[in-house]
Coordinates of C-alpha atoms in Angstrom, one line a residue:
Chain A
M177 CA 87.4 92.7 76.3
N178 CA 90.5 90.6 75.5
N179 CA 92.7 92.2 78.1
F180 CA 91.6 89.6 80.7
G181 CA 94.3 87.7 82.6
I182 CA 95.5 86.4 85.9
A183 CA 98.6 86.6 88.1
I184 CA 99.5 84.4 91.0
H185 CA 102.1 84.1 93.7
G186 CA 103.3 81.4 96.0
G187 CA 105.2 83.5 98.5
A188 CA 108.1 85.9 98.6
G189 CA 111.3 86.0 100.6
T190 CA 114.8 84.6 100.6
I191 CA 114.7 82.4 97.5
L192 CA 118.2 82.0 96.2
K193 CA 119.2 80.1 93.1
S194 CA 122.2 78.8 94.9
E195 CA 120.0 77.0 97.4
M196 CA 117.7 75.4 94.8
T197 CA 118.1 72.1 93.1
P198 CA 117.0 71.6 89.5
E199 CA 114.3 69.2 90.7
K200 CA 112.9 71.7 93.1
E201 CA 112.9 74.4 90.5
T202 CA 111.1 72.2 88.1
A203 CA 108.5 71.2 90.7
Y204 CA 107.8 74.9 91.6
T205 CA 107.6 75.9 87.9
N206 CA 105.2 73.1 87.2
A207 CA 103.0 73.9 90.2
L208 CA 102.8 77.6 89.3
T209 CA 102.1 76.7 85.7
N210 CA 99.2 74.4 86.7
A211 CA 97.7 77.0 88.9
V212 CA 97.9 79.9 86.5
D213 CA 96.5 77.7 83.8
A214 CA 93.6 76.6 86.0
G215 CA 92.7 80.2 86.6
Y216 CA 93.2 81.2 83.0
A217 CA 90.9 78.4 81.8
V218 CA 88.1 79.9 83.8
L219 CA 88.6 83.4 82.3
E220 CA 89.0 82.1 78.7
T221 CA 85.6 80.5 78.8
G222 CA 84.0 83.6 80.1
G223 CA 84.0 82.7 83.8
T224 CA 84.3 85.4 86.5
S225 CA 87.5 86.7 88.0
L226 CA 86.3 85.4 91.4
L227 CA 86.0 81.9 90.1
A228 CA 89.4 82.2 88.3
V229 CA 91.1 83.3 91.5
E230 CA 89.4 80.5 93.4
A231 CA 90.5 77.9 90.8
A232 CA 94.1 79.0 90.8
I233 CA 94.3 79.1 94.6
I234 CA 92.7 75.7 95.0
E235 CA 95.6 74.3 92.9
L236 CA 98.2 76.1 95.1
E237 CA 96.4 75.0 98.3
N238 CA 96.5 71.4 97.0
C239 CA 100.2 71.5 96.3
P240 CA 102.4 70.8 99.4
L241 CA 105.2 73.1 98.0
F242 CA 103.2 76.1 99.3
N243 CA 102.2 77.3 102.7
A244 CA 98.4 77.0 102.3
G245 CA 96.0 74.1 102.5
K246 CA 98.1 70.9 102.1
G247 CA 101.6 72.2 102.9
A248 CA 100.4 74.7 105.6
V249 CA 103.0 75.2 108.3
F250 CA 102.7 73.8 111.8
N251 CA 101.8 76.2 114.6
S252 CA 103.3 75.9 118.1
A253 CA 100.7 73.2 119.0
G254 CA 101.6 71.1 116.0
Q255 CA 98.4 72.1 114.2
H256 CA 97.6 73.7 110.8
E257 CA 95.6 76.9 111.4
M258 CA 94.8 78.5 108.1
D259 CA 93.7 82.0 106.9
A260 CA 92.2 83.1 103.6
S261 CA 90.3 85.9 102.0
I262 CA 88.7 86.9 98.7
M263 CA 87.3 90.1 97.4
D264 CA 85.1 91.1 94.4
G265 CA 86.2 94.3 92.8
A266 CA 82.8 94.9 91.2
T267 CA 80.8 95.0 94.5
L268 CA 83.5 95.3 97.2
N269 CA 81.9 92.2 98.7
A270 CA 84.5 90.1 100.6
G271 CA 84.8 86.9 102.6
A272 CA 87.6 85.9 104.9
I273 CA 88.5 83.3 107.5
A274 CA 91.2 83.1 110.1
A275 CA 92.5 80.3 112.3
V276 CA 90.5 77.5 110.7
R277 CA 91.5 73.9 110.8
N278 CA 90.9 70.8 108.6
L279 CA 89.4 72.7 105.6
K280 CA 90.9 71.2 102.4
N281 CA 90.5 74.5 100.6
P282 CA 90.2 77.6 102.8
I283 CA 89.7 79.8 99.8
V284 CA 86.4 78.0 99.0
L285 CA 85.0 78.9 102.4
A286 CA 86.1 82.5 102.1
N287 CA 84.2 82.6 98.8
K288 CA 81.1 81.1 100.4
I289 CA 81.2 83.9 103.0
L290 CA 81.5 86.4 100.2
Q291 CA 78.5 84.9 98.4
H292 CA 76.2 84.0 101.3
S293 CA 76.9 86.1 104.4
D294 CA 76.5 89.8 105.4
H295 CA 79.7 89.2 107.4
I296 CA 83.2 89.4 106.0
L297 CA 85.5 87.8 108.6
M298 CA 84.7 84.7 110.5
I299 CA 87.2 82.9 112.8
G300 CA 88.0 79.5 114.3
N301 CA 85.2 77.1 115.1
G302 CA 82.6 79.7 114.2
A303 CA 83.8 79.7 110.7
I304 CA 83.7 75.9 110.6
Q305 CA 80.1 76.0 111.9
F306 CA 79.2 78.3 109.0
A307 CA 81.0 75.9 106.6
E308 CA 78.8 73.1 107.6
Q309 CA 75.8 74.5 105.7
F310 CA 77.7 73.9 102.5
K311 CA 79.3 71.0 100.7
I312 CA 82.8 71.9 101.8
K313 CA 85.6 69.4 101.9
F314 CA 87.2 68.7 105.3
E315 CA 90.4 66.7 105.6
S316 CA 92.1 64.9 108.6
D317 CA 95.2 66.2 110.3
E318 CA 97.1 63.5 108.5
Y319 CA 96.2 65.0 105.1
F320 CA 98.0 68.2 106.2
H321 CA 101.1 66.5 107.5
D322 CA 104.0 67.3 105.3
E323 CA 107.4 66.0 106.3
Y324 CA 109.3 69.1 105.2
R325 CA 107.0 71.4 107.1
Y326 CA 107.2 69.1 110.1
Q327 CA 111.0 69.3 110.1
Q328 CA 110.8 73.1 109.8
W329 CA 108.6 73.0 113.0
Q330 CA 110.9 70.6 114.8
N331 CA 113.8 73.0 114.2
V332 CA 112.1 75.8 116.1
K333 CA 109.6 74.0 118.4
G334 CA 109.8 75.2 122.0
T335 CA 111.6 78.4 121.0
A336 CA 110.1 81.9 120.3
S337 CA 111.3 81.7 116.8
F338 CA 108.1 82.8 115.2
Q339 CA 109.7 86.2 115.9
L340 CA 112.6 85.5 113.5
D341 CA 111.2 87.5 110.7
H342 CA 114.6 88.4 109.5
S343 CA 116.1 85.0 109.6
K344 CA 117.0 83.4 106.3
D345 CA 114.6 80.5 106.9
R346 CA 111.6 82.7 107.0
P347 CA 108.9 81.0 108.9
Y348 CA 106.1 82.5 106.8
L349 CA 107.4 81.9 103.3
G350 CA 104.8 80.4 100.9
T351 CA 101.5 82.3 101.3
V352 CA 99.6 82.0 98.0
G353 CA 97.4 84.4 96.1
A354 CA 95.9 85.4 92.9
V355 CA 94.4 88.4 91.1
A356 CA 92.3 88.3 87.9
L357 CA 90.5 90.5 85.4
D358 CA 87.7 88.7 83.6
Q359 CA 86.1 89.3 80.2
H360 CA 83.3 91.2 81.9
G361 CA 85.8 93.8 83.1
N362 CA 85.7 92.8 86.8
L363 CA 88.7 92.4 89.1
A364 CA 89.0 90.0 92.0
A365 CA 91.8 89.1 94.5
G366 CA 92.3 86.1 96.8
T367 CA 95.0 85.1 99.3
S368 CA 95.5 81.9 101.4
T369 CA 98.1 80.9 104.0
G370 CA 99.1 78.7 106.8
G371 CA 100.7 81.7 108.5
M372 CA 104.0 81.3 110.4
T373 CA 105.7 78.1 111.5
N374 CA 105.4 77.8 115.3
K375 CA 103.0 80.7 115.6
K376 CA 101.3 81.0 119.0
F377 CA 98.6 82.9 120.8
G378 CA 96.1 82.7 117.9
R379 CA 98.3 85.0 115.8
V380 CA 96.6 86.2 112.6
G381 CA 98.6 87.9 109.9
D382 CA 97.8 90.0 106.9
S383 CA 96.3 87.4 104.6
P384 CA 92.7 87.4 105.8
I385 CA 92.5 91.1 106.3
I386 CA 90.7 93.0 103.6
G387 CA 92.8 96.1 102.6
V388 CA 96.0 94.5 104.0
G389 CA 96.8 91.1 102.4
N390 CA 94.0 91.3 99.8
Y391 CA 92.0 94.0 98.1
A392 CA 90.0 94.4 94.8
N393 CA 88.2 97.4 93.4
N394 CA 87.2 97.8 89.8
K395 CA 88.0 101.6 90.1
T396 CA 91.7 100.9 90.8
C397 CA 93.2 97.4 91.2
A398 CA 93.2 93.9 92.6
I399 CA 96.1 93.1 94.9
S400 CA 97.3 89.9 96.8
C401 CA 100.2 90.3 99.2
T402 CA 102.8 87.9 100.7
G403 CA 105.6 88.6 103.1
S404 CA 106.2 89.7 106.7
G405 CA 102.6 89.9 107.8
E406 CA 102.9 92.3 110.7
Y407 CA 104.7 94.9 108.5
L408 CA 102.1 94.6 105.7
M409 CA 99.5 95.2 108.4
R410 CA 101.2 98.4 109.7
A411 CA 101.5 99.6 106.1
V412 CA 97.9 98.5 105.1
S413 CA 99.7 97.5 101.9
A414 CA 97.0 96.3 99.5
Y415 CA 94.7 99.4 100.1
D416 CA 97.8 101.6 100.0
I417 CA 98.4 100.6 96.4
S418 CA 94.7 101.4 95.6
C419 CA 94.9 104.8 97.3
L420 CA 98.2 105.7 95.5
M421 CA 96.4 105.0 92.2
E422 CA 93.1 106.7 93.1
Y423 CA 94.3 109.7 95.2
K424 CA 97.7 110.3 93.7
G425 CA 97.1 109.3 90.1
L426 CA 99.9 106.7 90.0
S427 CA 99.8 103.8 87.5
L428 CA 99.5 100.3 89.0
E429 CA 103.2 99.7 88.4
A430 CA 104.3 103.0 90.1
A431 CA 101.9 102.5 93.0
A432 CA 103.1 98.9 93.7
E433 CA 106.7 100.1 93.5
E434 CA 106.0 103.0 95.9
A435 CA 104.0 100.8 98.4
I436 CA 106.3 97.7 98.4
V437 CA 109.8 98.7 97.3
H438 CA 109.8 102.1 99.1
R439 CA 107.2 102.3 101.9
L440 CA 107.2 98.6 103.1
T441 CA 111.0 98.5 102.9
A442 CA 111.2 101.8 104.9
I443 CA 109.4 100.3 107.9
G444 CA 111.5 97.1 107.8
G445 CA 109.1 94.8 106.1
D446 CA 109.7 92.5 103.2
G447 CA 107.3 90.8 100.8
G448 CA 105.7 91.2 97.5
I449 CA 102.4 91.4 95.6
V450 CA 100.7 90.4 92.4
G451 CA 98.3 93.0 91.0
M452 CA 96.1 93.8 88.1
D453 CA 94.3 97.0 87.0
A454 CA 91.1 97.3 85.0
A455 CA 93.0 97.7 81.8
G456 CA 94.6 94.3 82.3
N457 CA 98.0 95.5 83.3
I458 CA 99.9 93.0 85.5
V459 CA 102.5 93.7 88.1
M460 CA 104.5 91.2 90.2
T461 CA 106.5 93.4 92.6
F462 CA 108.7 92.4 95.6
N463 CA 111.4 93.9 97.7
C464 CA 113.3 90.7 98.5
E465 CA 115.4 88.0 96.7
G466 CA 112.6 86.2 95.0
M467 CA 108.9 85.5 94.7
Y468 CA 107.2 82.4 93.3
R469 CA 105.0 83.9 90.6
A470 CA 103.3 83.5 87.3
C471 CA 100.9 85.3 85.1
R472 CA 99.0 84.6 81.9
N473 CA 96.9 86.7 79.5
A474 CA 96.1 86.4 75.7
R475 CA 99.7 87.4 74.8
E476 CA 101.9 85.4 77.1
R477 CA 102.5 83.1 80.1
V478 CA 105.3 84.0 82.4
V479 CA 106.5 81.8 85.3
R480 CA 109.3 83.1 87.5
I481 CA 111.1 82.5 90.8
Y482 CA 114.1 84.8 91.2
K483 CA 114.5 88.5 90.8
Chain B
M300 CA 103.4 121.7 122.7
N301 CA 100.1 122.9 124.1
N302 CA 98.0 121.6 121.3
F303 CA 97.6 118.2 122.9
G304 CA 94.1 116.8 123.4
I305 CA 91.8 113.8 123.2
A306 CA 88.6 112.8 121.5
I307 CA 86.4 109.8 122.3
H308 CA 83.3 108.1 121.0
G309 CA 80.8 105.6 122.4
G310 CA 79.2 104.5 119.2
A311 CA 77.2 106.1 116.3
G312 CA 73.8 105.2 114.8
T313 CA 70.2 105.9 115.3
I314 CA 70.3 108.1 118.5
L315 CA 67.2 110.3 118.6
K316 CA 66.4 112.9 121.1
S317 CA 62.8 111.8 121.0
E318 CA 63.7 108.4 122.3
M319 CA 65.9 109.6 125.1
T320 CA 64.9 110.3 128.7
P321 CA 66.6 113.2 130.6
E322 CA 68.0 110.5 132.9
K323 CA 69.6 108.5 130.1
E324 CA 71.0 111.7 128.6
T325 CA 72.6 112.7 131.8
A326 CA 74.0 109.2 132.3
Y327 CA 75.6 109.2 128.9
T328 CA 76.9 112.8 129.3
N329 CA 78.5 111.9 132.7
A330 CA 80.1 108.8 131.3
L331 CA 81.6 110.6 128.3
T332 CA 82.8 113.4 130.6
N333 CA 84.5 110.9 133.0
A334 CA 86.2 109.1 130.1
V335 CA 87.4 112.2 128.3
D336 CA 88.7 113.6 131.6
A337 CA 90.5 110.4 132.4
G338 CA 92.4 110.5 129.1
Y339 CA 93.0 114.3 129.4
A340 CA 94.5 113.9 132.9
V341 CA 97.2 111.6 131.4
L342 CA 98.0 114.1 128.7
E343 CA 98.1 117.1 131.0
T344 CA 100.7 115.5 133.2
G345 CA 102.9 114.7 130.3
G346 CA 101.8 111.1 129.7
T347 CA 101.8 109.4 126.3
S348 CA 98.9 109.4 123.9
L349 CA 98.8 105.6 124.1
L350 CA 98.3 105.8 127.9
A351 CA 95.7 108.5 127.5
V352 CA 93.8 106.4 124.9
E353 CA 94.0 103.4 127.2
A354 CA 92.8 105.4 130.2
A355 CA 89.8 106.8 128.4
I356 CA 88.8 103.4 126.9
I357 CA 89.1 101.7 130.3
E358 CA 86.4 104.1 131.6
L359 CA 84.2 103.4 128.7
E360 CA 84.7 99.6 129.0
N361 CA 83.8 99.8 132.6
C362 CA 80.5 101.6 131.9
P363 CA 77.6 99.4 131.0
L364 CA 76.1 102.1 128.8
F365 CA 78.5 101.2 126.0
N366 CA 79.1 98.0 124.0
A367 CA 82.6 97.2 125.2
G368 CA 83.9 95.5 128.4
K369 CA 81.0 95.6 130.9
G370 CA 78.0 96.3 128.7
A371 CA 79.3 94.2 125.7
V372 CA 76.4 92.6 123.8
F373 CA 75.5 89.0 123.8
N374 CA 76.5 86.8 120.9
S375 CA 74.2 84.0 119.6
A376 CA 75.6 81.6 122.2
G377 CA 74.8 84.1 125.0
Q378 CA 78.5 85.0 125.5
H379 CA 80.4 88.2 125.4
E380 CA 83.1 88.0 122.7
M381 CA 85.1 91.2 122.6
D382 CA 87.5 92.9 120.1
A383 CA 89.9 95.7 120.6
S384 CA 92.9 97.4 119.0
I385 CA 95.4 100.2 119.7
M386 CA 98.1 101.8 117.5
D387 CA 101.0 104.1 118.2
G388 CA 101.4 106.8 115.6
A389 CA 105.1 107.4 116.3
T390 CA 106.2 103.8 115.6
L391 CA 103.2 102.3 113.7
N392 CA 103.3 99.5 116.3
A393 CA 99.9 98.1 117.0
G394 CA 98.2 95.5 119.1
A395 CA 94.8 93.9 118.6
I396 CA 92.6 91.1 119.9
A397 CA 89.4 89.5 118.5
A398 CA 86.8 87.2 120.0
V399 CA 88.2 87.2 123.5
R400 CA 86.1 86.5 126.6
N401 CA 86.2 87.4 130.3
L402 CA 88.8 90.1 130.0
K403 CA 87.7 93.1 132.1
N404 CA 89.5 95.6 129.8
P405 CA 90.3 94.3 126.3
I406 CA 92.1 97.5 125.5
V407 CA 94.7 96.7 128.1
L408 CA 95.6 93.4 126.5
A409 CA 95.7 95.1 123.0
N410 CA 98.2 97.5 124.5
K411 CA 100.3 94.6 126.0
I412 CA 100.5 93.1 122.6
L413 CA 101.6 96.4 121.2
Q414 CA 104.3 96.7 123.8
H415 CA 105.5 93.1 124.2
S416 CA 104.9 91.1 121.0
D417 CA 106.1 91.1 117.4
H418 CA 102.6 90.0 116.5
I419 CA 99.7 92.5 116.0
L420 CA 96.5 90.5 116.0
M421 CA 95.8 87.6 118.4
I422 CA 92.4 85.8 118.6
G423 CA 90.3 83.8 121.0
N424 CA 92.0 81.4 123.5
G425 CA 95.4 82.2 122.0
A426 CA 95.1 85.8 123.0
I427 CA 94.0 84.7 126.5
Q428 CA 97.1 82.5 126.8
F429 CA 99.2 85.5 125.9
A430 CA 97.4 87.6 128.6
E431 CA 98.3 85.1 131.3
Q432 CA 101.9 86.4 131.3
F433 CA 100.7 89.7 132.6
K434 CA 98.7 91.0 135.5
I435 CA 95.5 91.3 133.5
K436 CA 92.1 91.4 135.1
F437 CA 89.7 88.7 134.2
E438 CA 86.0 88.8 135.2
S439 CA 83.3 86.1 135.4
D440 CA 80.5 85.9 132.9
E441 CA 78.2 87.4 135.6
Y442 CA 80.3 90.6 135.6
F443 CA 79.4 91.1 131.9
H444 CA 75.7 90.3 132.4
D445 CA 73.7 93.5 131.8
E446 CA 69.9 93.3 131.9
Y447 CA 69.4 95.8 129.0
R448 CA 71.8 93.9 126.7
Y449 CA 70.3 90.6 127.8
Q450 CA 66.8 91.8 126.7
Q451 CA 68.3 93.1 123.4
W452 CA 69.6 89.6 122.8
Q453 CA 66.3 87.9 123.9
N454 CA 64.5 90.0 121.2
V455 CA 66.5 88.6 118.4
K456 CA 67.7 85.2 119.7
G457 CA 67.2 82.3 117.3
T458 CA 66.7 84.7 114.4
A459 CA 69.3 85.8 111.8
S460 CA 68.9 89.4 113.0
F461 CA 72.6 90.1 113.2
Q462 CA 72.0 91.0 109.6
L463 CA 69.6 93.8 110.5
D464 CA 72.2 96.5 109.9
H465 CA 69.6 98.9 108.8
S466 CA 67.0 98.3 111.6
K467 CA 66.5 101.1 114.0
D468 CA 67.7 99.0 116.9
R469 CA 71.1 98.6 115.5
P470 CA 72.7 95.5 117.0
Y471 CA 76.2 97.0 117.0
L472 CA 75.6 100.4 118.5
G473 CA 78.0 101.3 121.3
T474 CA 81.6 100.5 120.1
V475 CA 84.0 102.8 122.0
G476 CA 87.2 104.5 120.9
A477 CA 89.6 107.3 121.6
V478 CA 92.3 109.2 119.8
A479 CA 94.9 111.5 121.4
L480 CA 97.8 113.8 120.7
D481 CA 100.3 114.1 123.6
Q482 CA 102.7 116.8 124.6
H483 CA 105.5 114.9 122.9
G484 CA 103.7 115.3 119.5
N485 CA 102.7 111.7 119.2
L486 CA 99.3 110.4 118.1
A487 CA 97.6 107.2 119.2
A488 CA 94.2 105.6 118.5
G489 CA 92.3 102.8 120.3
T490 CA 89.0 101.0 119.7
S491 CA 87.0 98.4 121.7
T492 CA 83.7 96.6 121.1
G493 CA 81.5 93.7 121.9
G494 CA 80.5 93.5 118.3
M495 CA 76.9 92.8 117.2
T496 CA 74.1 91.4 119.4
N497 CA 73.5 87.7 118.4
K498 CA 76.6 87.5 116.2
K499 CA 77.4 84.0 115.0
F500 CA 80.2 82.1 113.3
G501 CA 83.0 83.8 115.0
R502 CA 82.2 87.0 113.2
V503 CA 84.8 89.7 113.6
G504 CA 84.1 93.3 112.6
D505 CA 86.2 96.4 111.9
S506 CA 87.3 97.3 115.4
P507 CA 90.3 95.1 115.8
I508 CA 91.5 95.6 112.3
I509 CA 94.4 98.1 111.9
G510 CA 93.6 100.5 109.0
V511 CA 89.9 99.8 109.2
G512 CA 88.5 100.5 112.7
N513 CA 91.7 102.0 114.0
Y514 CA 94.8 103.7 112.7
A515 CA 97.4 106.1 113.9
N516 CA 100.4 107.7 112.1
N517 CA 102.2 110.9 113.2
K518 CA 102.5 111.8 109.6
T519 CA 98.8 112.1 109.1
C520 CA 96.2 111.3 111.8
A521 CA 94.8 109.1 114.5
I522 CA 91.3 107.6 113.8
S523 CA 88.9 105.4 115.7
C524 CA 85.8 104.2 113.9
T525 CA 82.3 103.0 114.9
G526 CA 79.4 101.9 112.8
S527 CA 78.4 99.1 110.4
G528 CA 81.6 97.1 110.6
E529 CA 81.3 95.2 107.3
Y530 CA 81.0 98.5 105.4
L531 CA 83.9 100.1 107.2
M532 CA 85.9 97.0 106.3
R533 CA 85.0 97.3 102.6
A534 CA 85.9 101.0 102.7
V535 CA 89.1 100.5 104.8
S536 CA 87.9 103.7 106.4
A537 CA 90.5 104.6 109.0
Y538 CA 93.4 104.3 106.5
D539 CA 91.3 105.9 103.8
I540 CA 91.3 109.1 105.9
S541 CA 95.0 108.9 106.3
C542 CA 95.5 108.4 102.5
L543 CA 93.2 111.2 101.6
M544 CA 95.4 113.5 103.8
E545 CA 98.8 112.1 102.6
Y546 CA 98.1 111.5 99.0
K547 CA 95.5 114.0 98.1
G548 CA 96.6 116.8 100.5
L549 CA 93.2 117.1 102.3
S550 CA 92.9 118.5 105.8
L551 CA 91.8 116.0 108.5
E552 CA 88.3 117.6 108.4
A553 CA 87.9 117.3 104.7
A554 CA 89.4 113.8 104.6
A555 CA 87.0 112.6 107.3
E556 CA 84.0 114.2 105.5
E557 CA 85.1 112.5 102.2
A558 CA 85.7 109.1 103.8
I559 CA 82.6 108.9 106.0
V560 CA 80.0 111.3 104.7
H561 CA 80.6 110.6 101.0
R562 CA 82.4 107.3 100.5
L563 CA 81.0 105.2 103.4
T564 CA 77.5 106.5 102.7
A565 CA 77.9 105.7 98.9
I566 CA 78.4 102.0 99.6
G567 CA 75.5 101.9 102.1
G568 CA 77.4 102.0 105.4
D569 CA 76.8 104.2 108.4
G570 CA 79.0 105.2 111.2
G571 CA 81.4 107.8 112.5
I572 CA 84.9 108.5 113.6
V573 CA 86.9 110.6 116.0
G574 CA 90.1 111.8 114.7
M575 CA 93.1 114.1 115.5
D576 CA 96.0 115.3 113.4
A577 CA 99.5 116.2 114.5
A578 CA 98.5 119.9 114.8
G579 CA 95.9 119.0 117.4
N580 CA 92.9 119.5 115.2
I581 CA 90.0 117.3 116.3
V582 CA 87.1 115.9 114.2
M583 CA 84.0 114.0 115.3
T584 CA 82.4 113.1 112.0
F585 CA 79.4 110.7 111.3
N586 CA 76.8 110.1 108.6
C587 CA 73.9 109.0 110.9
E588 CA 71.6 110.6 113.5
G589 CA 74.0 110.7 116.3
M590 CA 77.2 109.7 117.9
Y591 CA 78.1 109.6 121.6
R592 CA 81.2 111.8 121.6
A593 CA 83.4 114.1 123.6
C594 CA 86.7 115.9 123.2
R595 CA 89.0 118.0 125.4
N596 CA 92.0 120.1 124.9
A597 CA 93.5 123.2 126.6
R598 CA 90.7 125.4 125.2
E599 CA 87.6 123.5 125.8
R600 CA 85.7 120.3 126.7
V601 CA 82.8 119.3 124.4
V602 CA 80.3 116.5 125.1
R603 CA 77.7 115.7 122.5
I604 CA 75.1 113.1 121.5
Y605 CA 73.0 114.3 118.6
K606 CA 73.8 115.9 115.3

C-alpha cells in the first residue's frame, strides 16, 4: 500500500489574510509543516495510523499557536480545561477525555484509554486518576499560560461571551486534529482542544465525542472536526459523513461537502473537517473563511490557511 | 393530529422470567404504567413532546427499581454520579449533563440546559453551578441510598468488575428513557442513568451523548437507547437509526432492527431502544433477553418486560 497519508487541522473560522502579518503566517505554516511531517514520518516507516495521529497532534498541542495543550484557552475560572479523543478505524476502539487539567498532551491519555480501558470517555479528576497508572507528562498551570490567550480571556472575562459563537473573534478557534491511513490499510482520527475562551459550567463541546468531533472506521472514513461545537453536536457531523458514504454511496469528498457545507451551514454552524478514506483520498473541507490545515502523502505536501 | 404517543424504557439486558418473582413483576409493571401514563397525560392535553418525555422520566427517576435518580447505582467511591440528556426534534436543540450528584431529577436540568443555554453538555460541579440559577430539587446522599443497589456495589467493590459487560448481573442495567410525538407533530427524546455499578475514573457512557444514547429530529425519528454504553458509543446508535431512515430510506422499524439487532450485535454490544417517527409509529427493539418497556397512544397501552 503506498496510498498512505495524513491530514491535519489547527482550527477553522474567521481567518482573514487582511488580518494576518507575514510573521504570523510563517509561524502557522511552519507549525503545520512540523506537525504533518511528524505524523508522516511514523507512516513512512510502517507505523500505525493511531501513532501517526498521536505524533502529529502532540506537535500541535506543544505549539502555543493552537488551542490545545500549550495554547489552550482560559475558561471562566482562568483555568485550562482540555478535551481530546482518538479512534481506531480497524477495531472501532476509542478513547476520550473531557475537562482535564495539567496534562501536557491530552491526546496521549486519550490513546492510553483506547489501548488499556473498556471505557471510552473519562472526565475531570477521574481521568487524571486513570492517567496516574502511566508515565504521562503533567505540567504546571504556568506551562499553559500564554499571554495572547490570557488577553483573549481578559477581553471577555465576567461577561457571558462564551455565547458569542458568531462574533469575529471566535472563542473556540484553534482546535487541532489529524486523520491518517497507514501502510496496513488502517484509518485513525484524533482531535484535541482547549474548548471555548471563558467557558463555564463544565461545558464540553464536540471534540471528545466519538461520532461528533472525531470518528474512524475502515469501512468508510476517518474524520476530525473543528468549529462551533454545539452545532457539530446537533449535526453529529463526523458520523454523518460516514453514514453519507455508507448508506447513500457518496464519495468522501461529496459526503464532506454535504455534511459541512450544506447540512452544518443549514443549522447555523460553522467549521471544518479533515478526512481520509481507505483508498487514501484526502479532504479538507470547511464552510468558513479559513482553516489551518496540511496534508502529506507520497505525492505531495500541502499546507494552507485561507480558502 | 391524533397519532401522538409515547414510548419508554427502563433498561435492557438479562431479564429472565425464571429469575423474577410475581411481586417484582407487578412492581415493574406498575412503575412502567405510571411513567407512560404521566407522559401520555401531557400529550393528551396538548402538551409538548419535550414535557411529556420529561414527565415520564421524572416518574422513572423517582422509582428505585430503575438505575436513574433514586435507584442510581453506586460508583467505585460509593457515590451516585448521574447522566441525562434530552433533545427537541423540531429545533435540534439539546441539553445534557454528565457525572452530576445530588440532583433529584437529572432530566429536569438537562431540559433547563436545552431551554436556557447555548451549550449542550455540562459536566460535574459546573453543571451543578448552572442548576443553581433555577428552582431545581437537590437531595442528600441518603435519598439516593437503596439497599439493593448498595448490595450490588458491595459484591463488586474493590474489583475491576465495571468491565464485566457480559456477566449476567449487568452492572449498567436500568437506564431509563422516553420518546414522544405530540399533537403539534414534534418529536422529542430523553435518557437518564446512573451509569455502571462501581464505575471509576469519571467514566461517562452513551446516555448523555447526543446522537449516541439519545437523538430526536422531526425529519426522521426520536430514539432513546439503553445497554452496553461503550458499544452504543462505537456504533453511534441513535443517530445511526436516523441515518438509516434518511439516507437509506428504511422505515423506523427496519432501521432500528438494522442498527440494534444487526450492527450493535455484530460489534459485541447489547441493548435496546425505544423510538418513534413523525407518523406516530412506535418501536421497542432490543437484542437481549428483555427490556422494561411501555408505550401508549390513542389506540392502546402496552407494558412488557420479556422478549
